[in-house]
Amino acid sequence: MQRILKFIPNIITASRIIMSALFVSNVLKQFRYGQEKILSIAIIFFLICLSDLIDGYIARKSNCTSRMGAKLDIFADLFFIVSSYVTLVILRIMPLWFLVFVCLKFIEFLYTSNFIRKCDEVSAHPFIFDKLGRIVSAMFFIVPGIICYSRFSCTVNFLLYIILILGVLSSYLRIKECFEWN
C-alpha cells in the first residue's frame, strides 16, 4: 500500500499537464472558434489549481516527497503557465511582454535557487522559494483564469503591472541575497 501511495502525488502532478492541454484546447475553442466553453474552462482551471494545491500536501503528509516530484511539480506549473500564456498571446488577449517577463522570472528563479542551494548546504530541496516569489508565482498561475473571465482589459492590465512590479522586486531581493552569500 505504501508503494502505491508513494506515486499518488506524482500522478496528480502529471494529470495537471494533461489538464493544461485540455484548458488550452477549450480556450482556443471559446475565443477563436466561438464555441461556448466557458464552463469547461472554469472546471478545468479549478481542477488545475486544486491539483497544484493537493499534490504537494499529499506528498508531505504521506512522507513521499522527492526531488523528482519537486521537479515534476515545477515542470507541470511551468507547462500550464507557458502553454496558456502562449495561447492567450496568440489570441491577442494577453500582451507578449508579460509572457517574456514570466520566462525571464523563471530563468532567474532557477539560477538563484541553484546558487543559494550551493551556498546554503542545509537545503536539500532543488528549488529555493521566497515569500514574495511564492505570491508572484501564485499570481502567474491564476492569471489565465482571470483573463478568461474578465471583460475589463484595464483591470487585467493593472493586475499584470502589479505582478510585474512584485516580480521585479522578488528578483531584486533574490539576486541581492546571492551577492550577500558571495
Short mmCIF file of C-alpha atoms in Angstrom, two decimals:
data_model
loop_
_atom_site.label_atom_id
_atom_site.label_comp_id
_atom_site.label_asym_id
_atom_site.label_seq_id
_atom_site.Cartn_x
_atom_site.Cartn_y
_atom_site.Cartn_z
CA MET A 1 0.00 0.00 0.00
CA GLN A 2 2.82 2.40 0.90
CA ARG A 3 4.42 1.82 -2.52
CA ILE A 4 1.19 2.79 -4.30
CA LEU A 5 0.66 5.82 -2.04
CA LYS A 6 4.15 7.00 -2.99
CA PHE A 7 3.08 7.56 -6.61
CA ILE A 8 -0.22 9.38 -5.97
CA PRO A 9 1.28 12.91 -5.67
CA ASN A 10 3.24 12.47 -8.92
CA ILE A 11 0.16 11.09 -10.69
CA ILE A 12 -1.82 14.14 -9.58
CA THR A 13 1.01 16.41 -10.78
CA ALA A 14 1.25 14.62 -14.14
CA SER A 15 -2.52 14.93 -14.58
CA ARG A 16 -2.04 18.72 -14.41
CA ILE A 17 -0.06 18.52 -17.66
CA ILE A 18 -2.96 16.74 -19.37
CA MET A 19 -5.47 19.19 -17.88
CA SER A 20 -3.32 22.08 -19.13
CA ALA A 21 -3.62 20.77 -22.68
CA LEU A 22 -7.41 20.49 -22.22
CA PHE A 23 -7.50 24.03 -20.82
CA VAL A 24 -5.65 25.42 -23.85
CA SER A 25 -7.90 23.45 -26.22
CA ASN A 26 -11.03 24.85 -24.57
CA VAL A 27 -9.65 28.40 -24.55
CA LEU A 28 -8.98 28.11 -28.28
CA LYS A 29 -12.48 26.75 -28.91
CA GLN A 30 -14.02 29.56 -26.85
CA PHE A 31 -12.08 32.54 -28.14
CA ARG A 32 -11.03 31.55 -31.65
CA TYR A 33 -13.90 29.39 -32.82
CA GLY A 34 -16.73 30.91 -30.77
CA GLN A 35 -17.82 27.65 -29.19
CA GLU A 36 -19.34 28.06 -25.73
CA LYS A 37 -16.67 26.51 -23.48
CA ILE A 38 -16.65 28.93 -20.56
CA LEU A 39 -17.99 26.31 -18.09
CA SER A 40 -15.42 23.75 -19.28
CA ILE A 41 -12.67 26.34 -18.92
CA ALA A 42 -13.81 27.10 -15.36
CA ILE A 43 -13.97 23.45 -14.32
CA ILE A 44 -10.60 22.56 -15.83
CA PHE A 45 -8.99 25.69 -14.35
CA PHE A 46 -10.40 24.79 -10.91
CA LEU A 47 -9.05 21.22 -11.22
CA ILE A 48 -5.62 22.52 -12.29
CA CYS A 49 -5.48 24.83 -9.26
CA LEU A 50 -6.75 22.07 -6.96
CA SER A 51 -4.15 19.61 -8.25
CA ASP A 52 -1.42 22.16 -7.62
CA LEU A 53 -2.58 22.56 -4.03
CA ILE A 54 -3.09 18.91 -3.13
CA ASP A 55 -0.14 17.15 -4.80
CA GLY A 56 2.44 18.72 -2.50
CA TYR A 57 0.16 18.46 0.52
CA ILE A 58 -0.35 14.73 -0.03
CA ALA A 59 3.37 14.20 -0.65
CA ARG A 60 4.31 15.96 2.60
CA LYS A 61 1.60 14.30 4.71
CA SER A 62 2.43 10.83 3.41
CA ASN A 63 6.18 11.50 3.67
CA CYS A 64 6.60 10.82 -0.08
CA THR A 65 8.42 13.97 -1.14
CA SER A 66 11.23 13.60 -3.65
CA ARG A 67 13.49 15.70 -5.84
CA MET A 68 11.84 14.17 -8.89
CA GLY A 69 8.40 15.09 -7.54
CA ALA A 70 9.51 18.67 -6.88
CA LYS A 71 10.93 18.96 -10.40
CA LEU A 72 7.79 17.40 -11.92
CA ASP A 73 5.65 19.90 -9.98
CA ILE A 74 7.66 22.87 -11.26
CA PHE A 75 7.53 21.47 -14.80
CA ALA A 76 3.74 20.94 -14.62
CA ASP A 77 3.28 24.50 -13.30
CA LEU A 78 5.52 25.93 -15.99
CA PHE A 79 3.78 23.87 -18.69
CA PHE A 80 0.38 25.22 -17.62
CA ILE A 81 1.59 28.80 -17.36
CA VAL A 82 3.55 28.91 -20.61
CA SER A 83 1.04 26.96 -22.72
CA SER A 84 -1.90 29.04 -21.53
CA TYR A 85 0.04 32.32 -21.85
CA VAL A 86 1.25 31.47 -25.36
CA THR A 87 -2.34 30.68 -26.32
CA LEU A 88 -3.62 33.93 -24.83
CA VAL A 89 -0.85 35.90 -26.59
CA ILE A 90 -1.67 34.24 -29.93
CA LEU A 91 -5.34 35.11 -29.40
CA ARG A 92 -4.27 38.71 -28.61
CA ILE A 93 -5.89 38.54 -25.20
CA MET A 94 -2.64 38.87 -23.25
CA PRO A 95 0.35 41.10 -24.10
CA LEU A 96 3.55 39.40 -25.26
CA TRP A 97 5.69 41.39 -22.81
CA PHE A 98 4.08 39.56 -19.89
CA LEU A 99 4.96 36.14 -21.31
CA VAL A 100 8.56 37.33 -21.81
CA PHE A 101 8.62 38.60 -18.22
CA VAL A 102 7.35 35.26 -16.88
CA CYS A 103 10.04 33.37 -18.80
CA LEU A 104 12.77 35.71 -17.51
CA LYS A 105 11.45 35.39 -13.95
CA PHE A 106 11.54 31.61 -14.22
CA ILE A 107 15.13 31.64 -15.51
CA GLU A 108 16.12 33.95 -12.64
CA PHE A 109 14.36 31.59 -10.19
CA LEU A 110 16.32 28.58 -11.49
CA TYR A 111 19.69 30.35 -11.36
CA THR A 112 19.22 31.93 -7.96
CA SER A 113 17.81 28.69 -6.49
CA ASN A 114 20.86 26.83 -7.75
CA PHE A 115 23.25 29.45 -6.40
CA ILE A 116 21.56 29.72 -2.99
CA ARG A 117 21.32 25.93 -2.65
CA LYS A 118 25.07 25.57 -3.35
CA CYS A 119 25.91 28.25 -0.78
CA ASP A 120 23.45 27.01 1.85
CA GLU A 121 24.33 23.34 2.12
CA VAL A 122 21.49 22.74 4.61
CA SER A 123 18.77 22.85 1.95
CA ALA A 124 18.15 19.56 0.14
CA HIS A 125 15.25 20.91 -1.92
CA PRO A 126 16.16 21.60 -5.56
CA PHE A 127 14.36 24.96 -5.54
CA ILE A 128 14.61 27.80 -3.04
CA PHE A 129 11.42 29.82 -2.62
CA ASP A 130 10.97 33.28 -1.15
CA LYS A 131 7.68 34.58 0.24
CA LEU A 132 7.22 37.31 -2.35
CA GLY A 133 8.22 34.92 -5.14
CA ARG A 134 5.55 32.44 -3.97
CA ILE A 135 2.93 35.18 -4.19
CA VAL A 136 4.11 36.14 -7.68
CA SER A 137 4.11 32.53 -8.87
CA ALA A 138 0.60 32.04 -7.48
CA MET A 139 -0.47 35.13 -9.41
CA PHE A 140 1.19 33.72 -12.55
CA PHE A 141 -0.89 30.61 -12.00
CA ILE A 142 -4.27 32.34 -11.65
CA VAL A 143 -3.83 34.94 -14.41
CA PRO A 144 -5.14 32.68 -17.23
CA GLY A 145 -8.35 32.02 -15.31
CA ILE A 146 -8.82 35.70 -14.52
CA ILE A 147 -8.20 36.71 -18.12
CA CYS A 148 -10.70 34.18 -19.46
CA TYR A 149 -13.42 35.63 -17.21
CA SER A 150 -12.58 39.31 -17.11
CA ARG A 151 -14.29 41.63 -19.54
CA PHE A 152 -12.34 44.64 -18.29
CA SER A 153 -8.98 44.86 -20.04
CA CYS A 154 -7.85 47.84 -17.94
CA THR A 155 -8.37 45.78 -14.75
CA VAL A 156 -6.37 42.89 -16.23
CA ASN A 157 -3.61 45.27 -17.36
CA PHE A 158 -3.47 46.79 -13.87
CA LEU A 159 -3.12 43.29 -12.40
CA LEU A 160 -0.34 42.42 -14.86
CA TYR A 161 1.59 45.57 -13.94
CA ILE A 162 1.20 44.83 -10.21
CA ILE A 163 2.56 41.30 -10.82
CA LEU A 164 5.42 42.79 -12.86
CA ILE A 165 6.38 45.14 -10.02
CA LEU A 166 6.19 42.40 -7.39
CA GLY A 167 8.13 40.01 -9.63
CA VAL A 168 10.91 42.51 -10.26
CA LEU A 169 11.10 43.21 -6.51
CA SER A 170 11.29 39.47 -5.80
CA SER A 171 14.07 39.07 -8.38
CA TYR A 172 15.96 42.02 -6.91
CA LEU A 173 15.79 40.52 -3.40
CA ARG A 174 16.85 37.06 -4.61
CA ILE A 175 19.79 38.41 -6.62
CA LYS A 176 20.79 40.63 -3.69
CA GLU A 177 20.75 37.53 -1.46
CA CYS A 178 23.07 35.75 -3.93
CA PHE A 179 25.55 38.62 -3.71
CA GLU A 180 25.37 38.53 0.09
CA TRP A 181 26.28 34.82 0.04
CA ASN A 182 29.28 35.60 -2.14
#
